[in-house]
Amino acid sequence: MSKTNPASSPRPRKAYGGSRRDVLLAVLGADKRCLSAGEIYYEASHFGTRGIGYATVYRILGQLISEGRVVTLRGQAGARLFRIASDPDDRHSLWCTECGRAQPISAVGIVAEMERFAQERGFTDLVHHISVQGRCRDCAP
């Protein structure tokens, strides 16, 4: 994602209310972008909850991931990015590496083929997350 410095991408100031957990969910739900923990921290601490720290952001994100409310993916440079899950089975994403816009995708056929392939080779307890990366039509040249 090209916008690595949250301060360099001007976003309208928002006032988030509620618990720290509610603030993080509001930050993630504010638009359809994948956000880094740093971007989430910046939004939450500068426009929402005073006194929220990185450790709190990571702890709450971990809880939300465990509950299936937030999903993660790896950015081009390996950074972990976060977005709101659209439903409990949402683990797969199509996302723009330029602006960070994300969209959940259905990968039923791909997942079935991967599971068959793994089982033929003796693998069990499979975990899979599919991320398709590219540039959206707004960012493409």
Rosetta silent file (secondary structure, phi, psi, omega in degrees, C-alpha in Angstrom):
SEQUENCE: MSKTNPASSPRPRKAYGGSRRDVLLAVLGADKRCLSAGEIYYEASHFGTRGIGYATVYRILGQLISEGRVVTLRGQAGARLFRIASDPDDRHSLWCTECGRAQPISAVGIVAEMERFAQERGFTDLVHHISVQGRCRDCAP
SCORE:     score description
SCORE:     0.000 S_00000001
   1 L     0.000  133.570 -173.772    0.000    0.000    0.000 S_00000001
   2 L   -77.520  -22.774 -177.481    1.526    3.305   -0.953 S_00000001
   3 L   -94.907   80.389 -177.560    0.107    5.320    1.936 S_00000001
   4 L   -86.530  -22.693 -179.658    2.249    4.062    4.790 S_00000001
   5 L  -100.675  107.834 -177.431    2.261    7.289    6.789 S_00000001
   6 H   -58.312  -32.095 -178.254   -1.227    7.937    8.177 S_00000001
   7 H   -68.691  -22.920 -177.653   -0.403   11.585    8.794 S_00000001
   8 H   -84.082  -12.384  178.859    0.335   12.096    5.096 S_00000001
   9 L  -105.973  101.334 -176.293   -3.098   10.984    3.934 S_00000001
  10 L   -65.088  125.111  176.982   -5.566   13.682    4.948 S_00000001
  11 L  -126.340  148.601  179.643   -8.781   12.186    6.203 S_00000001
  12 L   -61.912  141.844  178.107  -11.695   14.037    7.674 S_00000001
  13 L   -69.687  132.893  179.641  -11.595   14.259   11.435 S_00000001
  14 L  -123.598  145.726  174.499  -14.105   11.934   13.017 S_00000001
  15 L  -104.743  113.931  178.584  -15.229   11.733   16.597 S_00000001
  16 L   -99.455  137.394  178.972  -15.597    8.118   17.676 S_00000001
  17 L  -117.115  169.950  176.164  -17.447    7.370   20.867 S_00000001
  18 L   100.006 -166.037 -179.061  -17.830    4.377   23.109 S_00000001
  19 L   -69.468  167.825  178.065  -15.406    1.817   24.449 S_00000001
  20 H   -59.763  -38.334  177.412  -11.952    1.339   22.986 S_00000001
  21 H   -61.296  -46.218  178.357  -13.250   -1.786   21.246 S_00000001
  22 H   -62.379  -36.783  179.409  -16.129    0.207   19.735 S_00000001
  23 H   -64.054  -46.264 -179.822  -13.669    2.874   18.622 S_00000001
  24 H   -63.305  -40.857  176.860  -11.494    0.329   16.789 S_00000001
  25 H   -63.363  -38.844  178.461  -14.543   -1.189   15.102 S_00000001
  26 H   -66.398  -40.887  178.425  -15.682    2.303   14.065 S_00000001
  27 H   -61.909  -47.573 -179.432  -12.229    3.118   12.659 S_00000001
  28 H   -66.019  -32.997 -178.094  -12.163   -0.133   10.680 S_00000001
  29 H   -86.699   -3.632 -175.416  -15.732    0.346    9.491 S_00000001
  30 L   -65.320  -31.207  174.766  -15.275    3.982    8.440 S_00000001
  31 L  -151.052 -176.373 -173.714  -14.356    2.983    4.895 S_00000001
  32 L   -96.960   24.800 -179.257  -13.600   -0.107    2.851 S_00000001
  33 E   -91.518  154.398  167.505   -9.808    0.076    3.168 S_00000001
  34 L   -82.955  134.598 -177.268   -7.429   -2.386    4.763 S_00000001
  35 E  -121.116  145.563  173.347   -5.603   -0.603    7.556 S_00000001
  36 E   -79.128  164.968  177.051   -2.335   -1.286    9.335 S_00000001
  37 H   -61.131  -35.291  178.338   -2.234   -1.360   13.131 S_00000001
  38 H   -64.096  -41.222  177.853   -0.405    1.974   12.965 S_00000001
  39 H   -66.761  -39.931  178.267   -3.183    3.558   10.920 S_00000001
  40 H   -64.175  -45.780  177.812   -5.803    2.155   13.294 S_00000001
  41 H   -58.079  -47.713 -178.188   -3.829    3.460   16.288 S_00000001
  42 H   -58.291  -51.182 -179.623   -3.447    6.882   14.667 S_00000001
  43 H   -60.085  -47.029 -175.900   -7.165    7.194   13.890 S_00000001
  44 H   -67.468  -40.891 -175.414   -8.244    5.909   17.305 S_00000001
  45 H   -81.500  -29.375 -177.722   -5.794    7.980   19.349 S_00000001
  46 H   -92.498  -25.370 -176.161   -6.061   11.240   17.406 S_00000001
  47 H  -122.058    0.067 -175.428   -9.762   11.303   16.618 S_00000001
  48 L  -135.458  -93.922 -171.788  -11.344    9.043   19.180 S_00000001
  49 L   -95.564  118.651  174.070  -10.060    7.617   22.401 S_00000001
  50 L   -75.425  145.368  176.645   -7.325    9.439   24.257 S_00000001
  51 L    84.515    6.404  177.215   -4.888    7.220   26.097 S_00000001
  52 L   -83.420  135.639 -179.131   -5.163    4.231   23.764 S_00000001
  53 L  -113.550  170.743  178.785   -1.779    2.607   23.137 S_00000001
  54 H   -58.033  -42.171 -178.337   -0.345    0.252   20.549 S_00000001
  55 H   -60.753  -39.954  178.351   -0.544   -2.676   22.977 S_00000001
  56 H   -66.377  -42.045  178.297   -4.249   -2.034   23.495 S_00000001
  57 H   -59.337  -49.355 -179.762   -4.838   -1.785   19.745 S_00000001
  58 H   -63.727  -39.536  179.708   -3.074   -5.132   19.160 S_00000001
  59 H   -63.562  -46.685 -179.387   -4.861   -6.802   22.093 S_00000001
  60 H   -67.388  -41.274  176.873   -8.302   -5.699   20.892 S_00000001
  61 H   -59.344  -41.491  177.268   -7.479   -6.598   17.266 S_00000001
  62 H   -59.283  -43.086  177.592   -6.453  -10.074   18.463 S_00000001
  63 H   -63.608  -44.649 -178.902   -9.792  -10.480   20.233 S_00000001
  64 H   -65.646  -34.924  176.035  -11.737   -9.271   17.196 S_00000001
  65 H   -66.934  -45.877  179.128   -9.815  -11.671   14.935 S_00000001
  66 H   -59.324  -34.672  179.657  -10.519  -14.586   17.303 S_00000001
  67 L   -80.990   -8.126 -178.745  -14.213  -13.705   17.226 S_00000001
  68 L    80.715   13.985 -179.017  -14.218  -13.567   13.418 S_00000001
  69 L   -89.595  -19.140  179.104  -15.165   -9.872   13.350 S_00000001
  70 E  -132.271  141.723  176.017  -11.879   -8.743   11.795 S_00000001
  71 E  -118.436  157.040 -179.759   -9.735  -10.453    9.158 S_00000001
  72 E  -120.649  158.313  170.851   -6.069   -9.930    8.334 S_00000001
  73 E  -150.594  165.993 -179.556   -3.961  -10.082    5.228 S_00000001
  74 E  -100.306  131.221  176.416   -0.351   -9.368    4.354 S_00000001
  75 L   -75.477  177.618 -177.784    0.548   -6.272    2.392 S_00000001
  76 L   -59.314  -36.558 -179.331    3.136   -6.217   -0.356 S_00000001
  77 L   -90.606    9.190  179.084    5.961   -5.489    2.070 S_00000001
  78 L    90.642   -1.883  179.393    4.711   -8.160    4.503 S_00000001
  79 L   -66.744  143.126  178.045    2.907   -5.731    6.812 S_00000001
  80 E   -82.596  128.139 -179.843   -0.183   -7.101    8.490 S_00000001
  81 E  -116.955  155.992 -174.541   -3.369   -5.297    7.430 S_00000001
  82 E  -130.313  149.500  172.509   -6.828   -5.457    8.983 S_00000001
  83 E  -153.897  160.692  177.243  -10.418   -5.040    7.823 S_00000001
  84 E   -68.358  138.084  175.310  -13.918   -5.750    9.100 S_00000001
  85 L   -78.602  136.876 -179.073  -15.197   -9.233    8.236 S_00000001
  86 L   -78.918  -27.208  175.660  -18.338   -9.154    6.122 S_00000001
  87 L  -157.682  172.453 -176.117  -19.616  -12.443    7.600 S_00000001
  88 L   -61.142  -25.685 -179.630  -18.335  -15.260    9.847 S_00000001
  89 L   -95.269    7.021 -177.185  -16.854  -17.188    6.886 S_00000001
  90 L   -75.574  109.779  176.544  -15.109  -14.138    5.408 S_00000001
  91 L  -136.974    1.841 -172.998  -11.387  -14.912    5.143 S_00000001
  92 L  -123.638  141.037 -171.709  -10.605  -14.032    1.550 S_00000001
  93 E  -136.260  146.944  165.235   -9.974  -10.601    0.046 S_00000001
  94 E  -112.287  121.932 -177.094   -9.537   -8.709   -3.176 S_00000001
  95 E  -142.757  150.082 -177.956   -7.689   -5.520   -2.353 S_00000001
  96 E   -86.638  122.914 -179.473   -6.059   -2.555   -4.023 S_00000001
  97 L   -75.591  -11.119 -179.403   -2.368   -2.190   -3.228 S_00000001
  98 L   -88.686  -56.225 -175.183   -2.536    1.508   -4.125 S_00000001
  99 L  -103.150  -13.900  177.777   -5.445    2.890   -2.068 S_00000001
 100 L    88.020    0.648  179.006   -6.078   -0.072    0.266 S_00000001
 101 E   -60.199  136.521 -177.441   -9.735   -0.576   -0.705 S_00000001
 102 E  -126.689  150.874  177.809  -10.771   -4.135    0.103 S_00000001
 103 E  -142.716  129.505  176.370  -13.606   -6.373   -0.947 S_00000001
 104 E   -66.723  147.728  177.528  -14.373   -9.849    0.365 S_00000001
 105 L  -127.557  152.342  173.505  -14.383  -12.608   -2.257 S_00000001
 106 L   -90.088  128.344 -177.617  -15.896  -16.060   -2.390 S_00000001
 107 L  -125.801   33.730 -174.981  -13.238  -18.689   -2.951 S_00000001
 108 H   -55.670  -49.867 -178.341  -15.328  -21.846   -2.572 S_00000001
 109 H   -65.177  -42.199  179.260  -13.987  -23.568   -5.718 S_00000001
 110 H   -65.375  -43.997 -179.451  -10.382  -22.599   -5.044 S_00000001
 111 H   -62.870  -44.097  179.304  -10.586  -23.687   -1.412 S_00000001
 112 H   -60.380  -42.574  178.735  -12.112  -27.058   -2.340 S_00000001
 113 H   -65.878  -41.863  178.091   -9.325  -27.670   -4.858 S_00000001
 114 H   -63.746  -40.685  179.871   -6.625  -26.664   -2.350 S_00000001
 115 H   -66.367  -41.448  176.876   -8.118  -28.950    0.301 S_00000001
 116 H   -61.530  -46.349  179.562   -8.264  -31.876   -2.126 S_00000001
 117 H   -58.646  -46.486 -178.943   -4.660  -31.239   -3.166 S_00000001
 118 H   -66.082  -43.358 -179.639   -3.486  -31.072    0.472 S_00000001
 119 H   -64.022  -37.187  176.969   -5.393  -34.193    1.525 S_00000001
 120 H   -61.852  -24.558 -178.652   -3.909  -36.179   -1.369 S_00000001
 121 L  -102.925   10.456  173.987   -0.505  -35.302    0.052 S_00000001
 122 L    84.668   16.400  179.384   -1.392  -36.213    3.635 S_00000001
 123 L   -90.155  141.382  177.044   -1.978  -32.736    5.062 S_00000001
 124 L  -132.873  177.602  178.331   -4.656  -32.177    7.707 S_00000001
 125 L    52.291   50.415 -175.362   -5.808  -29.317    9.953 S_00000001
 126 L   -75.491  143.334  172.582   -5.684  -26.888    7.054 S_00000001
 127 L  -130.059  135.766 -178.024   -5.945  -23.132    7.471 S_00000001
 128 L  -144.016  142.400  174.897   -6.262  -20.878    4.469 S_00000001
 129 L  -140.819  119.623 -178.071   -6.560  -17.186    3.725 S_00000001
 130 L  -104.548  130.021  177.768   -6.639  -16.050    0.120 S_00000001
 131 E  -128.999  117.867  176.477   -5.626  -12.519   -0.778 S_00000001
 132 E  -103.352  122.750 -174.291   -5.787  -11.320   -4.363 S_00000001
 133 E  -115.344  145.683  177.621   -3.890   -8.067   -4.789 S_00000001
 134 E  -177.314 -161.078  176.808   -3.879   -5.528   -7.588 S_00000001
 135 L  -114.819  133.687  178.598   -4.975   -2.005   -8.398 S_00000001
 136 L   -71.158  167.925 -177.040   -8.623   -1.008   -8.525 S_00000001
 137 L   -63.448  -26.669  177.832   -9.979    0.818  -11.561 S_00000001
 138 L   -71.828  -29.153 -177.008   -9.733    4.164   -9.743 S_00000001
 139 L   -98.710  -17.643 -179.030   -5.996    3.659   -9.120 S_00000001
 140 L   -66.790  145.735 -179.175   -5.010    1.882  -12.363 S_00000001
 141 L   -67.178    0.000    0.000   -3.194    4.070  -14.898 S_00000001
